[in-house]
PDB file of C-alpha atoms in Angstrom:
ATOM      1  CA  MET A  13       3.118-114.952 -52.722  1.00 80.00           C
ATOM      2  CA  VAL A  14       5.465-117.902 -53.046  1.00 91.00           C
ATOM      3  CA  HIS A  15       5.233-120.629 -50.444  1.00 95.00           C
ATOM      4  CA  TRP A  16       8.418-122.143 -49.059  1.00 97.00           C
ATOM      5  CA  SER A  17       8.262-125.394 -47.106  1.00 97.00           C
ATOM      6  CA  ALA A  18      10.434-125.907 -44.053  1.00 97.00           C
ATOM      7  CA  GLU A  19      12.495-128.388 -46.064  1.00 98.00           C
ATOM      8  CA  GLU A  20      13.045-125.873 -48.864  1.00 98.00           C
ATOM      9  CA  LYS A  21      14.121-123.185 -46.409  1.00 97.00           C
ATOM     10  CA  GLN A  22      16.548-125.695 -44.873  1.00 97.00           C
ATOM     11  CA  LEU A  23      18.018-126.615 -48.247  1.00 97.00           C
ATOM     12  CA  ILE A  24      18.483-122.946 -49.121  1.00 98.00           C
ATOM     13  CA  ALA A  25      20.066-122.020 -45.783  1.00 97.00           C
ATOM     14  CA  SER A  26      22.381-125.015 -45.618  1.00 96.00           C
ATOM     15  CA  VAL A  27      23.789-124.323 -49.095  1.00 97.00           C
ATOM     16  CA  TRP A  28      23.997-120.563 -48.655  1.00 98.00           C
ATOM     17  CA  GLY A  29      25.772-120.919 -45.321  1.00 97.00           C
ATOM     18  CA  LYS A  30      28.685-122.601 -47.083  1.00 97.00           C
ATOM     19  CA  VAL A  31      28.909-120.301 -50.105  1.00 98.00           C
ATOM     20  CA  ASN A  32      31.854-117.953 -50.508  1.00 97.00           C
ATOM     21  CA  VAL A  33      29.893-115.042 -51.938  1.00 97.00           C
ATOM     22  CA  GLU A  34      32.894-113.352 -53.536  1.00 97.00           C
ATOM     23  CA  GLU A  35      34.267-116.478 -55.246  1.00 97.00           C
ATOM     24  CA  CYS A  36      30.909-117.855 -56.257  1.00 98.00           C
ATOM     25  CA  GLY A  37      29.637-114.505 -57.509  1.00 98.00           C
ATOM     26  CA  ALA A  38      32.765-113.894 -59.550  1.00 98.00           C
ATOM     27  CA  GLU A  39      32.607-117.360 -61.074  1.00 98.00           C
ATOM     28  CA  ALA A  40      28.911-117.154 -61.886  1.00 98.00           C
ATOM     29  CA  LEU A  41      29.220-113.795 -63.627  1.00 98.00           C
ATOM     30  CA  ALA A  42      32.357-114.880 -65.504  1.00 98.00           C
ATOM     31  CA  ARG A  43      30.633-118.036 -66.739  1.00 98.00           C
ATOM     32  CA  LEU A  44      27.575-116.005 -67.805  1.00 98.00           C
ATOM     33  CA  LEU A  45      29.800-113.773 -69.945  1.00 97.00           C
ATOM     34  CA  ILE A  46      31.672-116.787 -71.352  1.00 98.00           C
ATOM     35  CA  VAL A  47      28.792-119.205 -71.971  1.00 97.00           C
ATOM     36  CA  TYR A  48      26.366-116.530 -73.235  1.00 96.00           C
ATOM     37  CA  PRO A  49      28.703-113.953 -74.771  1.00 94.00           C
ATOM     38  CA  TRP A  50      25.875-111.673 -75.836  1.00 93.00           C
ATOM     39  CA  THR A  51      25.450-110.808 -72.146  1.00 94.00           C
ATOM     40  CA  GLN A  52      28.685-108.840 -72.468  1.00 95.00           C
ATOM     41  CA  ARG A  53      26.571-106.112 -74.070  1.00 90.00           C
ATOM     42  CA  PHE A  54      25.876-104.676 -70.614  1.00 93.00           C
ATOM     43  CA  PHE A  55      29.510-104.368 -69.683  1.00 95.00           C
ATOM     44  CA  ASP A  56      31.207-102.199 -72.323  1.00 92.00           C
ATOM     45  CA  ASN A  57      33.092-100.346 -69.619  1.00 96.00           C
ATOM     46  CA  PHE A  58      34.549-103.464 -68.014  1.00 97.00           C
ATOM     47  CA  GLY A  59      37.684-103.465 -70.133  1.00 97.00           C
ATOM     48  CA  ASN A  60      39.138-106.708 -71.461  1.00 97.00           C
ATOM     49  CA  LEU A  61      36.489-109.384 -72.046  1.00 97.00           C
ATOM     50  CA  SER A  62      38.178-110.779 -75.127  1.00 96.00           C
ATOM     51  CA  SER A  63      38.739-114.353 -73.915  1.00 97.00           C
ATOM     52  CA  PRO A  64      37.635-116.707 -71.123  1.00 97.00           C
ATOM     53  CA  THR A  65      41.003-116.104 -69.430  1.00 97.00           C
ATOM     54  CA  ALA A  66      40.579-112.333 -69.682  1.00 98.00           C
ATOM     55  CA  ILE A  67      37.028-112.526 -68.324  1.00 98.00           C
ATOM     56  CA  ILE A  68      37.956-114.765 -65.388  1.00 97.00           C
ATOM     57  CA  GLY A  69      40.874-112.498 -64.445  1.00 97.00           C
ATOM     58  CA  ASN A  70      39.001-109.244 -64.954  1.00 98.00           C
ATOM     59  CA  PRO A  71      38.789-107.399 -61.599  1.00 98.00           C
ATOM     60  CA  LYS A  72      35.586-105.569 -62.597  1.00 98.00           C
ATOM     61  CA  VAL A  73      33.924-108.887 -63.344  1.00 98.00           C
ATOM     62  CA  ARG A  74      34.954-110.211 -59.937  1.00 98.00           C
ATOM     63  CA  ALA A  75      33.743-107.107 -58.145  1.00 98.00           C
ATOM     64  CA  HIS A  76      30.446-107.032 -59.947  1.00 97.00           C
ATOM     65  CA  GLY A  77      29.903-110.744 -59.450  1.00 98.00           C
ATOM     66  CA  LYS A  78      30.388-110.250 -55.720  1.00 98.00           C
ATOM     67  CA  LYS A  79      27.901-107.349 -55.745  1.00 97.00           C
ATOM     68  CA  VAL A  80      25.274-109.388 -57.592  1.00 97.00           C
ATOM     69  CA  LEU A  81      25.570-112.418 -55.341  1.00 97.00           C
ATOM     70  CA  THR A  82      25.565-110.257 -52.197  1.00 97.00           C
ATOM     71  CA  SER A  83      22.248-108.883 -53.377  1.00 96.00           C
ATOM     72  CA  PHE A  84      21.073-112.446 -53.915  1.00 95.00           C
ATOM     73  CA  GLY A  85      21.817-112.966 -50.211  1.00 96.00           C
ATOM     74  CA  ASP A  86      19.326-110.195 -49.438  1.00 95.00           C
ATOM     75  CA  ALA A  87      16.708-112.131 -51.351  1.00 96.00           C
ATOM     76  CA  ILE A  88      17.400-115.201 -49.233  1.00 96.00           C
ATOM     77  CA  LYS A  89      16.964-113.151 -46.049  1.00 96.00           C
ATOM     78  CA  ASN A  90      13.604-111.883 -47.341  1.00 96.00           C
ATOM     79  CA  LEU A  91      12.053-114.919 -48.988  1.00 94.00           C
ATOM     80  CA  ASP A  92       8.568-114.028 -47.815  1.00 93.00           C
ATOM     81  CA  ASN A  93       8.807-110.454 -49.009  1.00 93.00           C
ATOM     82  CA  LEU A  94      10.808-110.643 -52.221  1.00 95.00           C
ATOM     83  CA  LYS A  95       8.815-108.375 -54.544  1.00 94.00           C
ATOM     84  CA  VAL A  96       9.013-105.517 -52.041  1.00 95.00           C
ATOM     85  CA  THR A  97      12.668-106.200 -51.216  1.00 96.00           C
ATOM     86  CA  TYR A  98      13.609-106.053 -54.901  1.00 96.00           C
ATOM     87  CA  SER A  99      11.209-103.269 -55.900  1.00 97.00           C
ATOM     88  CA  LYS A 100      13.830-100.544 -56.326  1.00 97.00           C
ATOM     89  CA  LEU A 101      16.347-102.953 -57.864  1.00 97.00           C
ATOM     90  CA  SER A 102      13.712-104.003 -60.379  1.00 96.00           C
ATOM     91  CA  GLU A 103      13.037-100.400 -61.368  1.00 96.00           C
ATOM     92  CA  LEU A 104      16.768 -99.811 -61.702  1.00 96.00           C
ATOM     93  CA  HIS A 105      17.227-102.801 -64.028  1.00 95.00           C
ATOM     94  CA  CYS A 106      14.344-101.633 -66.191  1.00 92.00           C
ATOM     95  CA  ASP A 107      14.696 -97.873 -66.278  1.00 92.00           C
ATOM     96  CA  LYS A 108      18.430 -97.315 -65.981  1.00 93.00           C
ATOM     97  CA  LEU A 109      20.182-100.571 -66.870  1.00 93.00           C
ATOM     98  CA  HIS A 110      17.703-101.741 -69.560  1.00 91.00           C
ATOM     99  CA  VAL A 111      18.389-105.423 -68.881  1.00 93.00           C
ATOM    100  CA  ASP A 112      16.106-107.981 -70.549  1.00 90.00           C
ATOM    101  CA  PRO A 113      14.762-110.153 -67.692  1.00 93.00           C
ATOM    102  CA  GLU A 114      15.753-113.237 -69.672  1.00 93.00           C
ATOM    103  CA  ASN A 115      19.276-112.470 -68.465  1.00 94.00           C
ATOM    104  CA  PHE A 116      18.189-113.036 -64.850  1.00 96.00           C
ATOM    105  CA  ARG A 117      17.071-116.545 -65.820  1.00 97.00           C
ATOM    106  CA  LEU A 118      20.370-117.209 -67.601  1.00 96.00           C
ATOM    107  CA  LEU A 119      22.388-116.082 -64.576  1.00 98.00           C
ATOM    108  CA  GLY A 120      20.200-118.158 -62.279  1.00 98.00           C
ATOM    109  CA  ASP A 121      20.886-121.307 -64.293  1.00 98.00           C
ATOM    110  CA  ILE A 122      24.614-120.581 -64.339  1.00 98.00           C
ATOM    111  CA  LEU A 123      24.597-120.062 -60.562  1.00 98.00           C
ATOM    112  CA  ILE A 124      23.036-123.504 -60.148  1.00 98.00           C
ATOM    113  CA  ILE A 125      25.838-125.080 -62.179  1.00 98.00           C
ATOM    114  CA  VAL A 126      28.480-123.262 -60.125  1.00 98.00           C
ATOM    115  CA  LEU A 127      26.835-124.526 -56.930  1.00 98.00           C
ATOM    116  CA  ALA A 128      26.641-128.045 -58.361  1.00 98.00           C
ATOM    117  CA  ALA A 129      30.352-128.024 -59.171  1.00 98.00           C
ATOM    118  CA  HIS A 130      31.136-126.747 -55.681  1.00 97.00           C
ATOM    119  CA  PHE A 131      28.885-129.039 -53.669  1.00 98.00           C
ATOM    120  CA  THR A 132      29.054-132.097 -56.012  1.00 98.00           C
ATOM    121  CA  LYS A 133      27.099-135.021 -54.585  1.00 96.00           C
ATOM    122  CA  ASP A 134      25.676-132.871 -51.766  1.00 97.00           C
ATOM    123  CA  PHE A 135      23.815-130.908 -54.452  1.00 98.00           C
ATOM    124  CA  THR A 136      21.052-133.507 -54.516  1.00 98.00           C
ATOM    125  CA  PRO A 137      18.085-133.438 -56.907  1.00 98.00           C
ATOM    126  CA  ALA A 138      15.943-132.023 -54.065  1.00 98.00           C
ATOM    127  CA  CYS A 139      18.538-129.344 -53.464  1.00 98.00           C
ATOM    128  CA  GLN A 140      18.687-128.451 -57.143  1.00 98.00           C
ATOM    129  CA  ALA A 141      14.895-128.353 -57.378  1.00 98.00           C
ATOM    130  CA  THR A 142      14.691-125.915 -54.453  1.00 98.00           C
ATOM    131  CA  TRP A 143      17.408-123.702 -55.861  1.00 98.00           C
ATOM    132  CA  GLN A 144      15.897-123.733 -59.372  1.00 98.00           C
ATOM    133  CA  LYS A 145      12.681-122.535 -57.714  1.00 98.00           C
ATOM    134  CA  LEU A 146      14.628-119.865 -55.814  1.00 98.00           C
ATOM    135  CA  VAL A 147      16.458-118.477 -58.843  1.00 98.00           C
ATOM    136  CA  GLY A 148      13.178-118.457 -60.745  1.00 97.00           C
ATOM    137  CA  VAL A 149      11.442-116.512 -57.995  1.00 97.00           C
ATOM    138  CA  VAL A 150      14.340-114.048 -57.736  1.00 97.00           C
ATOM    139  CA  ALA A 151      14.280-113.507 -61.506  1.00 97.00           C
ATOM    140  CA  HIS A 152      10.528-112.960 -61.363  1.00 96.00           C
ATOM    141  CA  ALA A 153      10.843-110.419 -58.522  1.00 97.00           C
ATOM    142  CA  LEU A 154      13.567-108.551 -60.399  1.00 97.00           C
ATOM    143  CA  ALA A 155      11.325-108.354 -63.456  1.00 95.00           C
ATOM    144  CA  HIS A 156       8.225-107.416 -61.488  1.00 95.00           C
ATOM    145  CA  LYS A 157       8.496-103.650 -61.822  1.00 95.00           C
ATOM    146  CA  TYR A 158       9.224-103.693 -65.545  1.00 94.00           C
ATOM    147  CA  HIS A 159       6.972-101.585 -67.703  1.00 93.00           C
TER     148      HIS A 159
ATOM    149  CA  MET B   8      24.607-121.249 -83.711  1.00 77.00           C
ATOM    150  CA  VAL B   9      27.677-123.016 -84.992  1.00 91.00           C
ATOM    151  CA  LEU B  10      30.009-125.398 -83.182  1.00 97.00           C
ATOM    152  CA  SER B  11      33.599-124.245 -83.591  1.00 98.00           C
ATOM    153  CA  PRO B  12      36.472-126.731 -83.952  1.00 98.00           C
ATOM    154  CA  ASN B  13      37.283-125.980 -80.283  1.00 98.00           C
ATOM    155  CA  ASP B  14      33.689-126.720 -79.257  1.00 98.00           C
ATOM    156  CA  LYS B  15      33.828-130.065 -81.054  1.00 98.00           C
ATOM    157  CA  THR B  16      37.111-130.947 -79.376  1.00 98.00           C
ATOM    158  CA  ASN B  17      35.734-129.984 -75.969  1.00 98.00           C
ATOM    159  CA  VAL B  18      32.546-132.002 -76.439  1.00 98.00           C
ATOM    160  CA  LYS B  19      34.303-135.108 -77.729  1.00 98.00           C
ATOM    161  CA  GLY B  20      36.798-134.733 -74.916  1.00 98.00           C
ATOM    162  CA  ILE B  21      34.260-134.607 -72.157  1.00 97.00           C
ATOM    163  CA  PHE B  22      32.219-137.489 -73.524  1.00 97.00           C
ATOM    164  CA  GLY B  23      35.435-139.466 -73.812  1.00 97.00           C
ATOM    165  CA  LYS B  24      36.210-138.831 -70.139  1.00 97.00           C
ATOM    166  CA  ILE B  25      32.662-139.580 -68.993  1.00 96.00           C
ATOM    167  CA  GLY B  26      32.845-142.892 -70.846  1.00 91.00           C
ATOM    168  CA  GLY B  27      30.619-145.593 -69.402  1.00 92.00           C
ATOM    169  CA  HIS B  28      29.023-143.213 -66.894  1.00 97.00           C
ATOM    170  CA  ALA B  29      26.969-141.581 -69.652  1.00 96.00           C
ATOM    171  CA  GLU B  30      24.046-143.962 -69.062  1.00 96.00           C
ATOM    172  CA  GLU B  31      23.840-143.269 -65.355  1.00 97.00           C
ATOM    173  CA  TYR B  32      24.216-139.550 -66.016  1.00 98.00           C
ATOM    174  CA  GLY B  33      21.292-139.718 -68.435  1.00 98.00           C
ATOM    175  CA  ALA B  34      19.103-141.295 -65.755  1.00 98.00           C
ATOM    176  CA  GLU B  35      20.192-138.790 -63.135  1.00 98.00           C
ATOM    177  CA  ALA B  36      19.533-135.881 -65.504  1.00 98.00           C
ATOM    178  CA  LEU B  37      15.978-137.135 -65.999  1.00 98.00           C
ATOM    179  CA  GLU B  38      15.508-137.599 -62.243  1.00 98.00           C
ATOM    180  CA  ARG B  39      16.689-134.044 -61.633  1.00 98.00           C
ATOM    181  CA  MET B  40      14.498-132.680 -64.422  1.00 98.00           C
ATOM    182  CA  PHE B  41      11.380-134.344 -62.982  1.00 97.00           C
ATOM    183  CA  ALA B  42      12.205-132.925 -59.532  1.00 97.00           C
ATOM    184  CA  ALA B  43      13.070-129.385 -60.610  1.00 97.00           C
ATOM    185  CA  TYR B  44      10.526-129.053 -63.417  1.00 96.00           C
ATOM    186  CA  PRO B  45       7.487-131.162 -62.466  1.00 93.00           C
ATOM    187  CA  GLN B  46       5.665-130.162 -65.653  1.00 93.00           C
ATOM    188  CA  THR B  47       8.085-132.393 -67.571  1.00 94.00           C
ATOM    189  CA  LYS B  48       6.483-135.399 -65.914  1.00 95.00           C
ATOM    190  CA  THR B  49       3.416-134.854 -68.108  1.00 91.00           C
ATOM    191  CA  TYR B  50       5.282-136.579 -70.937  1.00 93.00           C
ATOM    192  CA  PHE B  51       5.643-139.744 -68.874  1.00 94.00           C
ATOM    193  CA  PRO B  52       2.224-140.625 -67.455  1.00 92.00           C
ATOM    194  CA  HIS B  53       2.950-144.258 -68.296  1.00 94.00           C
ATOM    195  CA  PHE B  54       6.179-144.328 -66.259  1.00 96.00           C
ATOM    196  CA  ASP B  55       6.890-145.079 -62.649  1.00 96.00           C
ATOM    197  CA  LEU B  56       8.792-141.929 -61.741  1.00 96.00           C
ATOM    198  CA  GLY B  57       9.654-142.962 -58.199  1.00 94.00           C
ATOM    199  CA  LYS B  58      13.232-143.064 -56.951  1.00 92.00           C
ATOM    200  CA  GLY B  59      15.296-145.777 -58.595  1.00 93.00           C
ATOM    201  CA  SER B  60      12.701-146.420 -61.269  1.00 97.00           C
ATOM    202  CA  ALA B  61      13.876-149.005 -63.779  1.00 97.00           C
ATOM    203  CA  GLN B  62      11.922-147.211 -66.507  1.00 98.00           C
ATOM    204  CA  VAL B  63      13.708-143.923 -65.798  1.00 98.00           C
ATOM    205  CA  LYS B  64      17.071-145.736 -65.777  1.00 97.00           C
ATOM    206  CA  ALA B  65      16.285-147.339 -69.130  1.00 98.00           C
ATOM    207  CA  HIS B  66      15.094-144.083 -70.604  1.00 98.00           C
ATOM    208  CA  GLY B  67      18.147-142.248 -69.272  1.00 98.00           C
ATOM    209  CA  LYS B  68      20.303-144.820 -71.031  1.00 97.00           C
ATOM    210  CA  LYS B  69      18.498-144.096 -74.312  1.00 97.00           C
ATOM    211  CA  VAL B  70      18.886-140.346 -73.922  1.00 98.00           C
ATOM    212  CA  ALA B  71      22.579-140.699 -73.103  1.00 97.00           C
ATOM    213  CA  ALA B  72      23.140-143.005 -76.066  1.00 97.00           C
ATOM    214  CA  ALA B  73      21.652-140.393 -78.374  1.00 98.00           C
ATOM    215  CA  LEU B  74      23.928-137.697 -76.940  1.00 98.00           C
ATOM    216  CA  VAL B  75      26.960-139.955 -77.336  1.00 98.00           C
ATOM    217  CA  GLU B  76      25.917-140.692 -80.928  1.00 98.00           C
ATOM    218  CA  ALA B  77      25.581-136.971 -81.624  1.00 98.00           C
ATOM    219  CA  ALA B  78      29.010-136.317 -80.089  1.00 98.00           C
ATOM    220  CA  ASN B  79      30.528-139.095 -82.191  1.00 98.00           C
ATOM    221  CA  HIS B  80      29.050-137.559 -85.337  1.00 98.00           C
ATOM    222  CA  ILE B  81      29.441-133.994 -84.289  1.00 98.00           C
ATOM    223  CA  ASP B  82      30.040-132.791 -87.838  1.00 98.00           C
ATOM    224  CA  ASP B  83      26.586-133.975 -88.823  1.00 98.00           C
ATOM    225  CA  ILE B  84      24.308-134.054 -85.790  1.00 98.00           C
ATOM    226  CA  ALA B  85      21.233-133.662 -88.004  1.00 98.00           C
ATOM    227  CA  GLY B  86      22.209-136.756 -89.965  1.00 98.00           C
ATOM    228  CA  ALA B  87      23.060-138.779 -86.875  1.00 98.00           C
ATOM    229  CA  LEU B  88      19.768-137.938 -85.127  1.00 98.00           C
ATOM    230  CA  SER B  89      17.526-137.855 -88.203  1.00 98.00           C
ATOM    231  CA  LYS B  90      15.330-140.764 -87.131  1.00 98.00           C
ATOM    232  CA  LEU B  91      15.057-139.392 -83.588  1.00 98.00           C
ATOM    233  CA  SER B  92      14.114-136.046 -85.061  1.00 97.00           C
ATOM    234  CA  ASP B  93      11.299-137.713 -87.035  1.00 96.00           C
ATOM    235  CA  LEU B  94      10.128-139.500 -83.900  1.00 96.00           C
ATOM    236  CA  HIS B  95       9.954-136.292 -81.876  1.00 95.00           C
ATOM    237  CA  ALA B  96       8.112-134.455 -84.656  1.00 94.00           C
ATOM    238  CA  GLN B  97       5.587-137.112 -85.525  1.00 93.00           C
ATOM    239  CA  LYS B  98       4.990-139.009 -82.353  1.00 93.00           C
ATOM    240  CA  LEU B  99       6.501-137.524 -79.196  1.00 93.00           C
ATOM    241  CA  ARG B 100       5.983-133.801 -79.903  1.00 91.00           C
ATOM    242  CA  VAL B 101       7.764-132.713 -76.749  1.00 93.00           C
ATOM    243  CA  ASP B 102       7.453-128.939 -76.501  1.00 92.00           C
ATOM    244  CA  PRO B 103      10.773-127.367 -77.545  1.00 93.00           C
ATOM    245  CA  VAL B 104      11.185-125.531 -74.234  1.00 93.00           C
ATOM    246  CA  ASN B 105      11.785-128.840 -72.458  1.00 95.00           C
ATOM    247  CA  PHE B 106      15.050-129.595 -74.242  1.00 97.00           C
ATOM    248  CA  LYS B 107      16.616-126.604 -72.490  1.00 97.00           C
ATOM    249  CA  LEU B 108      15.393-127.943 -69.150  1.00 97.00           C
ATOM    250  CA  LEU B 109      16.925-131.369 -69.719  1.00 98.00           C
ATOM    251  CA  GLY B 110      20.098-129.715 -71.019  1.00 98.00           C
ATOM    252  CA  GLN B 111      20.379-127.686 -67.797  1.00 98.00           C
ATOM    253  CA  CYS B 112      19.999-130.849 -65.724  1.00 98.00           C
ATOM    254  CA  PHE B 113      22.587-132.717 -67.783  1.00 98.00           C
ATOM    255  CA  LEU B 114      25.064-129.881 -67.161  1.00 98.00           C
ATOM    256  CA  VAL B 115      24.287-130.035 -63.433  1.00 98.00           C
ATOM    257  CA  VAL B 116      24.955-133.789 -63.398  1.00 98.00           C
ATOM    258  CA  ILE B 117      28.319-133.288 -65.074  1.00 98.00           C
ATOM    259  CA  ALA B 118      29.133-130.470 -62.650  1.00 98.00           C
ATOM    260  CA  CYS B 119      28.243-132.674 -59.679  1.00 98.00           C
ATOM    261  CA  HIS B 120      30.290-135.666 -60.797  1.00 98.00           C
ATOM    262  CA  ASN B 121      33.167-134.009 -62.676  1.00 97.00           C
ATOM    263  CA  PRO B 122      33.506-130.425 -61.481  1.00 98.00           C
ATOM    264  CA  SER B 123      37.116-130.158 -62.629  1.00 97.00           C
ATOM    265  CA  LEU B 124      36.195-131.199 -66.174  1.00 97.00           C
ATOM    266  CA  LEU B 125      33.550-128.501 -66.522  1.00 98.00           C
ATOM    267  CA  THR B 126      35.819-125.520 -67.078  1.00 98.00           C
ATOM    268  CA  PRO B 127      34.080-122.364 -68.339  1.00 98.00           C
ATOM    269  CA  GLU B 128      35.216-123.141 -71.903  1.00 98.00           C
ATOM    270  CA  VAL B 129      33.968-126.730 -71.782  1.00 98.00           C
ATOM    271  CA  HIS B 130      30.744-125.534 -70.123  1.00 98.00           C
ATOM    272  CA  ALA B 131      30.196-123.129 -73.015  1.00 98.00           C
ATOM    273  CA  SER B 132      30.890-125.800 -75.648  1.00 98.00           C
ATOM    274  CA  LEU B 133      28.684-128.386 -73.963  1.00 98.00           C
ATOM    275  CA  ASP B 134      25.843-125.887 -73.581  1.00 98.00           C
ATOM    276  CA  LYS B 135      26.091-125.068 -77.299  1.00 98.00           C
ATOM    277  CA  PHE B 136      26.152-128.770 -78.169  1.00 98.00           C
ATOM    278  CA  LEU B 137      23.071-129.525 -76.077  1.00 98.00           C
ATOM    279  CA  CYS B 138      21.283-126.572 -77.733  1.00 98.00           C
ATOM    280  CA  ALA B 139      22.265-127.919 -81.134  1.00 98.00           C
ATOM    281  CA  VAL B 140      20.858-131.350 -80.262  1.00 98.00           C
ATOM    282  CA  GLY B 141      17.596-129.768 -79.099  1.00 97.00           C
ATOM    283  CA  THR B 142      17.400-127.760 -82.316  1.00 97.00           C
ATOM    284  CA  VAL B 143      17.864-130.895 -84.423  1.00 97.00           C
ATOM    285  CA  LEU B 144      15.232-132.822 -82.475  1.00 97.00           C
ATOM    286  CA  THR B 145      12.650-130.062 -82.974  1.00 96.00           C
ATOM    287  CA  ALA B 146      13.683-129.108 -86.523  1.00 96.00           C
ATOM    288  CA  LYS B 147      10.889-131.010 -88.258  1.00 95.00           C
ATOM    289  CA  TYR B 148       8.098-129.899 -85.903  1.00 95.00           C
ATOM    290  CA  ARG B 149       6.574-127.613 -88.536  1.00 94.00           C
TER     291      ARG B 149
END
């Protein structure tokens, strides 16, 4: 089980409390699809992903980004119980969605950059370190049920 | 992975706007890397890695200078960084995975200080560029 110090929990809560889940989620997913275009392979039914402008304006991308980041919020509420919390989601990503867990790491890194751009100097090295740990743990939990 | 003409424009553009801050960004990227990825500290047992370390500042300046050099010779990064590539292969032998970690931290520094410059398109180009630099520096490893 992952240990979270009081300081780490503080850094996570204080950032998350100020995040607009819809905006942030949409931006993170859009950037994933733009920066790592091969990730578009999972979204054939999303319509127009032909350019950065198309991706950013795509309503399905926005909606799905919001869904993904909302789920991330569940992880934050269950930091001490992540593998169980994400058990079904992990099975889904393996058995139905067939997503290589490497993609969870890519999205995690993109999320960090979106947060950095939003919080600027408040996104201190300690803050980044905590959030890099968090996205790593979330990615690990999502991959846990893979077989 | 190939840098398109647009990528090259974006990279030169952002380095042009960062200007003299590149050195301080290099130091901050290292500081962030040591904090977020403590295993990277194993390459610097001879350094004081405490806050404000003069050695980290100096090393950050070196790293930034190399990135600026690569950006200025973006049509031939391998040529521009050839000696550095030899150094990493023969002497430093930093595991290739670490270049991604430093790249991530460099992007975070740019995002923190210049969020409006890091549009999705520029983000993509810069990420590709940093990957290309890492590839060059590890190209002669074996």
